Short mmCIF file of C-alpha atoms and ligand atoms in Angstrom, two decimals:
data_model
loop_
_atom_site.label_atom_id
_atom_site.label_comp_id
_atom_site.label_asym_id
_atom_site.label_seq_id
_atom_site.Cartn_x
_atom_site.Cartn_y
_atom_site.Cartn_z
CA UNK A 1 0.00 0.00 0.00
CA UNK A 2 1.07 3.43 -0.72
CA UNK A 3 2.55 5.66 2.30
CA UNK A 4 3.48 9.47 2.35
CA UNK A 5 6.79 10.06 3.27
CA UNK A 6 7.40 14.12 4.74
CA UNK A 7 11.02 15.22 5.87
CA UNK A 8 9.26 18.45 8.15
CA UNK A 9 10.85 21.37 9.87
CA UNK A 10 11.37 22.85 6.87
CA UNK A 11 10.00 26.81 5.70
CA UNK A 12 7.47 26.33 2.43
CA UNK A 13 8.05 29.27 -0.16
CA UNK A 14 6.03 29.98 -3.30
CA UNK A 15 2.58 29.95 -5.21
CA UNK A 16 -0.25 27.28 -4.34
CA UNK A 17 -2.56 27.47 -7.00
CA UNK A 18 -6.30 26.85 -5.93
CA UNK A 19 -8.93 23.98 -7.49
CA UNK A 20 -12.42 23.92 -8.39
CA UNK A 21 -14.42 23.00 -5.56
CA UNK A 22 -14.49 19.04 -4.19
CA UNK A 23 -18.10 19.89 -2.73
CA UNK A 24 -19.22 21.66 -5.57
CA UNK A 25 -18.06 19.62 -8.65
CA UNK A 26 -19.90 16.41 -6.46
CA UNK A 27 -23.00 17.53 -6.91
CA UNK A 28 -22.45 19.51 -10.23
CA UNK A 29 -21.59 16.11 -12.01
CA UNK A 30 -24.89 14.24 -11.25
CA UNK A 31 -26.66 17.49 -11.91
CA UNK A 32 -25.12 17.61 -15.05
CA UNK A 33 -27.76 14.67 -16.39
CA UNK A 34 -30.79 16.48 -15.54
CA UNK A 35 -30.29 18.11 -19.03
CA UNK A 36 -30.58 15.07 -20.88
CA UNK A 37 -27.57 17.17 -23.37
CA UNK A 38 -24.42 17.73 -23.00
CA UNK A 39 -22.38 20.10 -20.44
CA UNK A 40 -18.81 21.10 -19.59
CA UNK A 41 -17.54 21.80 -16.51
CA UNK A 42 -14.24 23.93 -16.44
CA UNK A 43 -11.85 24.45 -13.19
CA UNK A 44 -13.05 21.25 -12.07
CA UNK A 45 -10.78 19.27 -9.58
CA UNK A 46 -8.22 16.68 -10.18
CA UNK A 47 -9.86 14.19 -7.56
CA UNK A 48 -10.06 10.56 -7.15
CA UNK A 49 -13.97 11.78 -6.50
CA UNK A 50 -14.46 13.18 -9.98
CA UNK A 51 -13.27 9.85 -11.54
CA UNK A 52 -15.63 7.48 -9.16
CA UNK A 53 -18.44 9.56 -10.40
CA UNK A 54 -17.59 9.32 -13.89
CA UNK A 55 -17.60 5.98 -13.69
CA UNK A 56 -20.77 5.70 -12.51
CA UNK A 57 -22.38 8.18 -15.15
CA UNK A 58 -21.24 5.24 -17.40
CA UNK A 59 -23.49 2.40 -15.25
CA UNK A 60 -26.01 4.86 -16.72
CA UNK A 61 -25.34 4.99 -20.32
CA UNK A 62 -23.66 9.02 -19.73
CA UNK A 63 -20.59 9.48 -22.22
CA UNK A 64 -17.81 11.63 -20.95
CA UNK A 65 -14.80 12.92 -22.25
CA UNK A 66 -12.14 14.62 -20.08
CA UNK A 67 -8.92 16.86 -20.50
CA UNK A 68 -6.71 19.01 -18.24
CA UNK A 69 -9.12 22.30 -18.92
CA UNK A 70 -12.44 21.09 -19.06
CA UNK A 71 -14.90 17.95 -18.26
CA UNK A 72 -18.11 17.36 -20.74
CA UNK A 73 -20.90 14.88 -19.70
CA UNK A 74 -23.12 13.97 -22.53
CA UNK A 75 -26.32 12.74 -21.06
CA UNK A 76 -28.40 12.70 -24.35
CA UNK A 77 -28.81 8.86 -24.46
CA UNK A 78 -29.20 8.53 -20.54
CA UNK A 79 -30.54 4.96 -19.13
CA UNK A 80 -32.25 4.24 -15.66
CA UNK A 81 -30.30 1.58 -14.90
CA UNK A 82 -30.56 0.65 -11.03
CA UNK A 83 -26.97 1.99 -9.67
CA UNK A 84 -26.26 -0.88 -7.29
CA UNK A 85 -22.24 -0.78 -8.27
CA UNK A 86 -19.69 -0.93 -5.32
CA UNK A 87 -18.51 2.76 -6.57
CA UNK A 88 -22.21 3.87 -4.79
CA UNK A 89 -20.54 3.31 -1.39
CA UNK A 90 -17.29 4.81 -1.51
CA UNK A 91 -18.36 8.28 -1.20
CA UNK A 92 -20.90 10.39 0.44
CA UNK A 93 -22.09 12.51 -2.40
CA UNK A 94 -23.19 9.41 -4.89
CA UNK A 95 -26.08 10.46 -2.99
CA UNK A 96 -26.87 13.38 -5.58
CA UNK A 97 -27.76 10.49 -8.24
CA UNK A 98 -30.88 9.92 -6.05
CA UNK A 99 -32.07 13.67 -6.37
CA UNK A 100 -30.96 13.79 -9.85
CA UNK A 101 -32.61 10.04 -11.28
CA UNK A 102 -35.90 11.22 -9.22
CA UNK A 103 -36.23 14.65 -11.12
CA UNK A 104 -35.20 13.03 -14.18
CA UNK A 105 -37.01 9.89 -14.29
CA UNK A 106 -39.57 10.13 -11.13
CA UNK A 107 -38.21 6.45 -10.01
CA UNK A 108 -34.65 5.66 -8.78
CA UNK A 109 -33.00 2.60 -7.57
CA UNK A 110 -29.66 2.94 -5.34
CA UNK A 111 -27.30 1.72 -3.44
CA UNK A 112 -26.73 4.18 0.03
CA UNK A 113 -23.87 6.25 0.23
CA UNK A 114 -20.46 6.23 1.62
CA UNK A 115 -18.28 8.32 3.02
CA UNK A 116 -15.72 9.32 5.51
CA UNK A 117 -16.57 8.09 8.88
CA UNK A 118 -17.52 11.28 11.22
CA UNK A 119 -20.01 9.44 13.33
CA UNK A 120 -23.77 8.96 12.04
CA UNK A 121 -24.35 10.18 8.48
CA UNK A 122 -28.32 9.24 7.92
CA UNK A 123 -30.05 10.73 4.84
CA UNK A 124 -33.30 10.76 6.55
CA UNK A 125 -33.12 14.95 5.52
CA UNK A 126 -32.86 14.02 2.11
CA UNK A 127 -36.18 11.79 2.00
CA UNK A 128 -37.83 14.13 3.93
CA UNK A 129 -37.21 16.38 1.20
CA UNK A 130 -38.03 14.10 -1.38
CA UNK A 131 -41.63 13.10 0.33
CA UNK A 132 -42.34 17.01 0.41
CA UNK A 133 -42.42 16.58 -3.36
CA UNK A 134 -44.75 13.25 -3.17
CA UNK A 135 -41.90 11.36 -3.78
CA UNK A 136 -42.25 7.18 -1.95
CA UNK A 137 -39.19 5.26 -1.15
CA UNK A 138 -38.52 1.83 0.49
CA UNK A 139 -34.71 0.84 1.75
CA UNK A 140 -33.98 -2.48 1.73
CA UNK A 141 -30.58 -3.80 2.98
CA UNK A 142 -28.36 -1.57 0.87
CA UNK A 143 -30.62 -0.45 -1.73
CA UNK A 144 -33.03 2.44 -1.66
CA UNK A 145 -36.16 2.55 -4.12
CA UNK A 146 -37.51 5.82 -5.07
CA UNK A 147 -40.90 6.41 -6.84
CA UNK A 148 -43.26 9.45 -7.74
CA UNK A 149 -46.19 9.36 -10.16
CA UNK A 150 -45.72 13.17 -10.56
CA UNK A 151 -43.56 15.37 -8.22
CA UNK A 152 -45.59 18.44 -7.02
CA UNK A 153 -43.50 21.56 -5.91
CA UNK A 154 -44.51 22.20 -2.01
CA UNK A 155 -42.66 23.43 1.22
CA UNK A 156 -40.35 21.89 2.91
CA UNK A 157 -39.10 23.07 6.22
CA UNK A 158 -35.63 21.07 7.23
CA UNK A 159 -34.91 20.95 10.87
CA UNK A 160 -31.24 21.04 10.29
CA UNK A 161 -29.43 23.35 7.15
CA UNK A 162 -28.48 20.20 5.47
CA UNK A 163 -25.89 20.82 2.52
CA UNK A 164 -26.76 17.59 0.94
CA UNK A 165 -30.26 17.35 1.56
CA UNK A 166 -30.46 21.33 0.13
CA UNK A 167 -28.91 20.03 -3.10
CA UNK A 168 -30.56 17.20 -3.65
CA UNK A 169 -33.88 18.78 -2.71
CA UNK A 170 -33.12 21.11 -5.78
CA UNK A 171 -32.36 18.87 -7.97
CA UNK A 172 -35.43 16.56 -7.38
CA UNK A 173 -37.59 19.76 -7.76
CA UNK A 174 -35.98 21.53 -10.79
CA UNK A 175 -38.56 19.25 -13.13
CA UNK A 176 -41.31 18.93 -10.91
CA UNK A 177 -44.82 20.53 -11.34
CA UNK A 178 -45.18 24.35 -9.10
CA UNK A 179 -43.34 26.02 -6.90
CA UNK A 180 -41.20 24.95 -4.15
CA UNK A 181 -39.70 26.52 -1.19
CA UNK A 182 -37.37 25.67 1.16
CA UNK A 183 -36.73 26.71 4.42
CA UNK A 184 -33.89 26.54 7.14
CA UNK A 185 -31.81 26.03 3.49
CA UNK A 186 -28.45 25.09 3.89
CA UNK A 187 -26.04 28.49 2.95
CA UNK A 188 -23.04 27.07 1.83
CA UNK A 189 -21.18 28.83 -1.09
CA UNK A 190 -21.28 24.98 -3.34
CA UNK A 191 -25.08 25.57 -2.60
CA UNK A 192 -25.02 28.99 -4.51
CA UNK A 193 -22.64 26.77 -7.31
CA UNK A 194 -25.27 24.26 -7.64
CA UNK A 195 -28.21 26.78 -8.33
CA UNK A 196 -25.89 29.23 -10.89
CA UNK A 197 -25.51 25.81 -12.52
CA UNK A 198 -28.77 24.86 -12.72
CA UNK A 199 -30.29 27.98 -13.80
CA UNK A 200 -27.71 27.92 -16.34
CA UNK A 201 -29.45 24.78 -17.48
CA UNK A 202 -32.70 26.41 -17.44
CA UNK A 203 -34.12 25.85 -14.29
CA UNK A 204 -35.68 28.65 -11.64
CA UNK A 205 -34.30 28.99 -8.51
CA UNK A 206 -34.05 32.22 -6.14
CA UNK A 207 -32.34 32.47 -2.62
CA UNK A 208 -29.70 30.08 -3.04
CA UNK A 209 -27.40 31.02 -0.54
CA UNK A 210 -29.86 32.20 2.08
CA UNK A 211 -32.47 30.27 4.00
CA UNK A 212 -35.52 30.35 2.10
CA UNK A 213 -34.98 29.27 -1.57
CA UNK A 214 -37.79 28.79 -3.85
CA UNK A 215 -37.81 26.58 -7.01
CA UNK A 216 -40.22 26.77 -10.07
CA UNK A 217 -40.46 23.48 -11.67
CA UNK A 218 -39.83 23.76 -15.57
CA UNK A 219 -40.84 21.45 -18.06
CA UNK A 220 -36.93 20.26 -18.79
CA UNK A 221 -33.60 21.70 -19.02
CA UNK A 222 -30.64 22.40 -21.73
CA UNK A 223 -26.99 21.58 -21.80
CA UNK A 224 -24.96 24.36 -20.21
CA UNK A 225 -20.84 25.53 -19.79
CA UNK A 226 -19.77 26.03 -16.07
CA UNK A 227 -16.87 27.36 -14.10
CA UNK A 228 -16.53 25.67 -10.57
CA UNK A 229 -16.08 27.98 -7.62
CA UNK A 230 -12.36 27.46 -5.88
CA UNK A 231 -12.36 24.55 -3.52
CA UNK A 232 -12.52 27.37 0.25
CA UNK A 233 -11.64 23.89 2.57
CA UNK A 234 -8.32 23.40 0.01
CA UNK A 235 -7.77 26.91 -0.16
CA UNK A 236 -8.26 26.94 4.04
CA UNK A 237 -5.66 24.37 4.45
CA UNK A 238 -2.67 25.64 2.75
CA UNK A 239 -3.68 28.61 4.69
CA UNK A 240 -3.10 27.08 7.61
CA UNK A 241 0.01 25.56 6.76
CA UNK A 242 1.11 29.11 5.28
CA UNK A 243 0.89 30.75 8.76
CA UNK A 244 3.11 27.71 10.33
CA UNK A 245 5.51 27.79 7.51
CA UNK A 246 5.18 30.16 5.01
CA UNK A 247 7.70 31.92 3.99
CA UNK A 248 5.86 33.68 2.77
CA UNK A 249 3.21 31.27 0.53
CA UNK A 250 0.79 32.89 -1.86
CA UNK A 251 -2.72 30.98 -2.38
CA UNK A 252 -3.95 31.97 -5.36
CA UNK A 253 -7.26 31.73 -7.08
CA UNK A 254 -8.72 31.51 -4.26
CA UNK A 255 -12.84 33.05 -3.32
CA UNK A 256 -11.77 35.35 -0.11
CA UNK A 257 -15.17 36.28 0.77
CA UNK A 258 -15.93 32.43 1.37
CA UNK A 259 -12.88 32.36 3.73
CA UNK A 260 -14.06 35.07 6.42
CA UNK A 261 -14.43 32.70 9.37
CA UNK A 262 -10.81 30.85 9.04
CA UNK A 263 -9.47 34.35 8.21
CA UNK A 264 -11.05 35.98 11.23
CA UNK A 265 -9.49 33.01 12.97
CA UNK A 266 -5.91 33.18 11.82
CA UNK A 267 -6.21 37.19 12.80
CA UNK A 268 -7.18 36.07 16.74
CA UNK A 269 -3.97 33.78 16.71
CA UNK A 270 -1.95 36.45 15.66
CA UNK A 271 -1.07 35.04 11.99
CA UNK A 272 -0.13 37.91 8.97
CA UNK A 273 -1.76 37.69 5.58
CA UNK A 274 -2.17 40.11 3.22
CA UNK A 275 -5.68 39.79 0.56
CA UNK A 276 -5.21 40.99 -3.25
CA UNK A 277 -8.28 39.92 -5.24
CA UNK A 278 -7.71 36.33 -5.33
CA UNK A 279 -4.68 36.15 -3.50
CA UNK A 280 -3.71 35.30 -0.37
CA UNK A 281 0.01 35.61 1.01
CA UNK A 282 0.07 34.17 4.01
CA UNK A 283 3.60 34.70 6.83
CA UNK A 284 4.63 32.30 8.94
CA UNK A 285 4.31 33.54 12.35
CA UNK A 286 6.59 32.28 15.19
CA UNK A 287 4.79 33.61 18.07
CA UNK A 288 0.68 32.05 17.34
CA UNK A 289 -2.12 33.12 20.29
CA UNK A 290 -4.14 30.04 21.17
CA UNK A 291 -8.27 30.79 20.85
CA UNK A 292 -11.19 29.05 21.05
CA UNK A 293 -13.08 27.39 18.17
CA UNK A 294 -16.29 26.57 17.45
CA UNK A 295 -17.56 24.93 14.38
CA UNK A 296 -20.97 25.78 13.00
CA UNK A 297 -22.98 26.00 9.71
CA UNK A 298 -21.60 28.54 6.76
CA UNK A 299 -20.82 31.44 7.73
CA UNK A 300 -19.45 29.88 10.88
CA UNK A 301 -16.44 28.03 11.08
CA UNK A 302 -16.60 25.51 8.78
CA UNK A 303 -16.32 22.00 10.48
CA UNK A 304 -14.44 20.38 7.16
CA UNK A 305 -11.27 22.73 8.39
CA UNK A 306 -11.67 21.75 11.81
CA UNK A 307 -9.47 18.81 11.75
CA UNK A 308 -7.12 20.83 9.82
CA UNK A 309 -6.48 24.28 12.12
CA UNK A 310 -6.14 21.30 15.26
CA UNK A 311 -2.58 21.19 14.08
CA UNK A 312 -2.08 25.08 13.94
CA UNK A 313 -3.51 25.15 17.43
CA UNK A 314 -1.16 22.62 18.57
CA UNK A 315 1.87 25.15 17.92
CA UNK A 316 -0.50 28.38 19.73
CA UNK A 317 1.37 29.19 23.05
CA UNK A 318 -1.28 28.19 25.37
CA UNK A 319 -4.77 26.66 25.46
CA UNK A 320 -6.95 26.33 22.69
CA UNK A 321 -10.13 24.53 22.53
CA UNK A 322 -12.59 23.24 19.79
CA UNK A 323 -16.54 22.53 19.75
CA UNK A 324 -17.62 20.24 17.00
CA UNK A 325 -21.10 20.78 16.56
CA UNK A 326 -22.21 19.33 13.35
CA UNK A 327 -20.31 15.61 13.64
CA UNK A 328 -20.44 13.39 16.73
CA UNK A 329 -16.86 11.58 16.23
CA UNK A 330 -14.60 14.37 14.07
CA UNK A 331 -11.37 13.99 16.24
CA UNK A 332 -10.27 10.63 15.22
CA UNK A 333 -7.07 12.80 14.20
CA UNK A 334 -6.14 13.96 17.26
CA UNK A 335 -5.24 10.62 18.53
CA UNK A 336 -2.74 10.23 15.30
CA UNK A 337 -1.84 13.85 16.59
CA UNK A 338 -1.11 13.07 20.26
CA UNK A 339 1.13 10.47 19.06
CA UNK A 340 3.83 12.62 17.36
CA UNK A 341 3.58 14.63 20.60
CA UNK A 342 0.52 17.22 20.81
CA UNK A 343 -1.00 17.51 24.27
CA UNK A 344 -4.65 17.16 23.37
CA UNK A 345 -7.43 16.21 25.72
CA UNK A 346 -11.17 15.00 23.94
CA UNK A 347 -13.90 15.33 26.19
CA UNK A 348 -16.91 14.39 24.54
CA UNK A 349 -17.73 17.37 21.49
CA UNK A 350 -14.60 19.37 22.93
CA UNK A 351 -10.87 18.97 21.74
CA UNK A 352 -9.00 21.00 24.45
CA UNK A 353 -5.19 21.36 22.52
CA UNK A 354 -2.41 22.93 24.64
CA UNK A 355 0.92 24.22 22.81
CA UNK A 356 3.04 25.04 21.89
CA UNK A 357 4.05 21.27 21.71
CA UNK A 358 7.23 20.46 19.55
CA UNK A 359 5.87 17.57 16.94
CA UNK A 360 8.30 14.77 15.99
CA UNK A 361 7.71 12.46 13.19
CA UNK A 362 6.49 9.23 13.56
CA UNK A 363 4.36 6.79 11.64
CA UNK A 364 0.49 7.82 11.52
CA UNK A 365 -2.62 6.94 9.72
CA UNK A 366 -4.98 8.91 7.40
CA UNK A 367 -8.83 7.84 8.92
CA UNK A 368 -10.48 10.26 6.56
CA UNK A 369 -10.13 12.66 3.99
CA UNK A 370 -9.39 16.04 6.48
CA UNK A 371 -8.16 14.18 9.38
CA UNK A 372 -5.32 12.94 6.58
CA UNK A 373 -4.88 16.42 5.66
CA UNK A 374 -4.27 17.35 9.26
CA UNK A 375 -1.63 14.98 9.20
CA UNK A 376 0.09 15.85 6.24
CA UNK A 377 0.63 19.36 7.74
CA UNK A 378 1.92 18.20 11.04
CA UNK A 379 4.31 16.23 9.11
CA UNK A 380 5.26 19.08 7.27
CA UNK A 381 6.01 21.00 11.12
CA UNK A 382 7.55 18.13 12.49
CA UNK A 383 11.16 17.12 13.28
CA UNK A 384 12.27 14.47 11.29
CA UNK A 385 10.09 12.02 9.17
CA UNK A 386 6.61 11.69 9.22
CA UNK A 387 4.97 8.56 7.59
CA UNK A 388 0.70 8.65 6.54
CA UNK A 389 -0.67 5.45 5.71
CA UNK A 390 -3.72 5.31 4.22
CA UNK A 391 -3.24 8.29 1.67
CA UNK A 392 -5.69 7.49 -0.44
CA UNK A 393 -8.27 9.15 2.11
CA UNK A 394 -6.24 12.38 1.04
CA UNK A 395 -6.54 12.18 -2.67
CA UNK A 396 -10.10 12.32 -2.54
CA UNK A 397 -10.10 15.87 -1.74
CA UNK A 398 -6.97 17.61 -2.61
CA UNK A 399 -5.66 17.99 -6.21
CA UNK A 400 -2.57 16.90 -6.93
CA UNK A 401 -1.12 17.90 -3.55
CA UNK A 402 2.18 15.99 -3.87
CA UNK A 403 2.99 18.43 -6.47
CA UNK A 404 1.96 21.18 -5.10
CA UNK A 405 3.78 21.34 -2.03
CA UNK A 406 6.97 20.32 -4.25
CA UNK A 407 6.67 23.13 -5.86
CA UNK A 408 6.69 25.19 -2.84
CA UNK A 409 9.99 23.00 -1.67
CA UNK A 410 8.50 20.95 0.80
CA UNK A 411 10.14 17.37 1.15
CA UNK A 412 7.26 14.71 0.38
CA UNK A 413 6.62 12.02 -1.42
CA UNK A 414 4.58 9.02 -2.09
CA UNK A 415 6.38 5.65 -1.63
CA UNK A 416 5.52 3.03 -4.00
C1 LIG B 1 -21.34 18.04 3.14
O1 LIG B 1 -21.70 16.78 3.71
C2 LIG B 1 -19.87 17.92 2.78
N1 LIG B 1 -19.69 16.82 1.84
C3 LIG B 1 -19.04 17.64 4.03
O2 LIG B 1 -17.67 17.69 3.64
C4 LIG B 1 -19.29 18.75 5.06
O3 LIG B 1 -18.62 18.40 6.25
C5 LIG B 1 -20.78 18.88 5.34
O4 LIG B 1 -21.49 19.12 4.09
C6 LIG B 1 -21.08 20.04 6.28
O5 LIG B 1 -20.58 21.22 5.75
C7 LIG B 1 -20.04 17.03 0.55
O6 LIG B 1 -20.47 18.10 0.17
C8 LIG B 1 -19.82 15.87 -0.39
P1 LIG B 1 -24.82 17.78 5.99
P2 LIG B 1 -23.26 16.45 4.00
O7 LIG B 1 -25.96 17.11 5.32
O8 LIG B 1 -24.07 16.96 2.90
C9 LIG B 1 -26.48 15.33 9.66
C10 LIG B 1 -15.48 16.95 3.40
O9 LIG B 1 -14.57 16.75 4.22
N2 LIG B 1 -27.49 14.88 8.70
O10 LIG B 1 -24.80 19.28 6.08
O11 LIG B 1 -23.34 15.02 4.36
C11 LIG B 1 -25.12 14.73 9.35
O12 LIG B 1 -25.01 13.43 9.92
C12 LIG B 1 -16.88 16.48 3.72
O13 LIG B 1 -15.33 17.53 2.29
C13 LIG B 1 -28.58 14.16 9.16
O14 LIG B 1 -28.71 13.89 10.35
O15 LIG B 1 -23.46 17.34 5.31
C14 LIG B 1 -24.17 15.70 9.95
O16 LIG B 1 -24.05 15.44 11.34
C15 LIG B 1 -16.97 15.80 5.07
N3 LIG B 1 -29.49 13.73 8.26
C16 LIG B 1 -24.86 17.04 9.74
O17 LIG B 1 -26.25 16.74 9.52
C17 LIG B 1 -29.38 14.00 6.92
O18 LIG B 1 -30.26 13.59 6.14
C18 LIG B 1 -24.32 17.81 8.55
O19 LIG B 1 -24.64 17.08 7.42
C19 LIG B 1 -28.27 14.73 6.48
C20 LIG B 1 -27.34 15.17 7.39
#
């Protein structure tokens, strides 16, 4: 199996260049085959994600051709085939196929998502929003059934701001017959991505991006061209790292305005960073102010960098702490953490992390896609040589990171 190797301790200098969103491009690729046509989707990221889906667009008779600039998905010839292929479980947001195949087709057959494990991860948000549109389902074993004679636009009130039940609300109620509204939305910049994309293709939908958004159902949709938004969690990280190591790094094409929590963040622990457009240079800073974290909904600290800023915190001269509020087990990391020499107490939703703690390398392993990430960047600060097993968790999310922190001279590399 394939292990990261990091030689740490070392200052990072240079230009990170910024992806198209991993949370966006998720749902924009299902999306894609509501227009029965053909779309492109430019700035898209170079994730193991974005392959698994392809390959599932082709269970369903969905052609796709891909270069370095630009992937098109023609849908024109589209089958209903039941997806019940292994591919279904090896990542949360397969889950979009059900919103998309209902709105499409009115009847769906699926395997349940994946995913990383961060505690319980029902969809029971998602069929609620699906039986506010008249939609029936039945889940047996691994397979869910879904069925509508016609889907009727209504409103659907979610007790939670769901990301993925928001998106695949929309996309089961692009087609359907009146208007629907939801409310308690999810806010989530991918959320906005989703419904530029879809009106793109046609459909009607206001308030993306605040609470209440309201859908007309149209009578079908047309192939589209799309620029994905810049990936704010992979943009967030190398932040992160930048203000333990940068000497100075710039992020670049990166969204700023979707960044304001981290940023506000970095400011309380003292870390320098200068904004221009959509750039970020980032310093490292020696002397880092511990604070107190607490991870909520968008605009709030997003939880998917949560993992990640533990290992900035574990270098802040005195006590931090960090409330997880949207996952019930989201510090598997730490424990990978404590042993390369953090001090950091769980107790219960609270990580309590006191630095500064000097980190030496040892051998850890990647549990999950931003717990790896969390890793990788501890490696990066720690004496000696760090080893990650399990890398593959990491490549799910982050494009071609190998090479990018190459290019800003950092010693890592992937053993074969
Ligand atoms: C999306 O997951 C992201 N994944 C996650 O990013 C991110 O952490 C999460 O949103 C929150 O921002 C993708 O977009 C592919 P939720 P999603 O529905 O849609 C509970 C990453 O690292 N819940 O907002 O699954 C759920 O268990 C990944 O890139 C229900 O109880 O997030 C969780 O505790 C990790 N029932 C909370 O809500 C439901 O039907 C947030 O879930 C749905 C969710």
């Amino acid at each position: 199996m394939n292990k990261i190797i990091i030689h740490g301790g070392f200052p990072l200098e240079g230009i990170i260049n910024i992806d198209g969103s991993k949370n966006s491009v998720v749902a924009l690729i299902p999306a894609s085959i509501l227009s029965k046509s053909v779309v492109r989707i430019y700035n898209y990221p170079k994730i193991s994600d974005v392959g698994v889906l392809i390959d599932i667009l082709k269970e369903l008779n969905v052609n796709t051709k891909i270069n370095e600039t630009y992937l098109e998905i023609d849908s024109t010839n589209i089958n209903n085939t039941p997806l019940i292929t292994a591919k279904m479980g090896s990542l949360r947001a397969s889950y979009y196929f059900m919103g998309a195949l209902l709105g499409l087709f009115k009847e769906a057959v699926l395997r349940l998502p994946g995913g990383c494990y961060l505690g319980p991860r029902p969809i029971d948000l998602h069929l609620q929003g699906f039986a506010g549109l008249d939609c029936r389902y039945e889940i047996d074993d691994e397979l869910i059934h879904l069925q509508a004679e016609k889907l009727i636009g209504r409103e659907i009130h979610f007790p939670f701001p769901s990301v993925g039940a928001t998106i695949n609300t929309m996309l089961a109620a692009v087609l359907a017959e009146g208007k629907t509204i939801i409310y308690n939305a999810a806010k989530e910049p991918e959320i906005v991505d989703v419904a530029n994309f879809l009106n793109q293709m046609g459909a009607t939908i206001k308030g993306a991006g605040t609470s209440t958004i309201e859908i007309i159902g149209v009578k079908m949709l047309h192939g589209t061209e799309y620029q994905v938004i810049p990936d704010r969690i992979e943009a967030g990280t190398y932040l992160i790292l930048g203000a333990m190591l940068g000497n100075p790094l710039e992020i670049n094409k990166v969204n700023p305005h979707h960044l304001k929590a981290l940023l506000s963040t970095l400011t309380n622990c003292g870390v320098r960073y200068d904004i221009n457009d959509d750039k970020i240079i980032v310093h490292k800073t020696d002397k880092l102010l511990p604070t107190n974290i607490i991870t909520q909904v968008y605009p709030g600290f997003p939880t998917d960098l949560q993992q990640i800023i533990t290992t900035l915190l574990t270098q802040c001269n005195g006590v931090s702490t960090i409330t997880e509020t949207i996952y019930s087990d989201r510090f598997q990391n730490c424990h990978e953490l404590i042993k390369m020499g953090a001090n950091i107490e769980i107790d219960n939703k609270q990580a309590i992390i006191k630095g500064k703690t000097h980190l030496k390398g040892t051998e850890v392993v990647a549990k999950d896609l931003r717990g790896g990430a969390s890793l990788v960047l501890a490696g990066l600060i720690a004496e000696g040589t760090t080893i990650i097993d399990e890398p593959q968790h990491i490549l799910r999310g982050y494009s071609n990171i190998m090479k990018k922190l190459q290019k800003v001279k950092a010693n890592i590399h992937m053993s074969t």
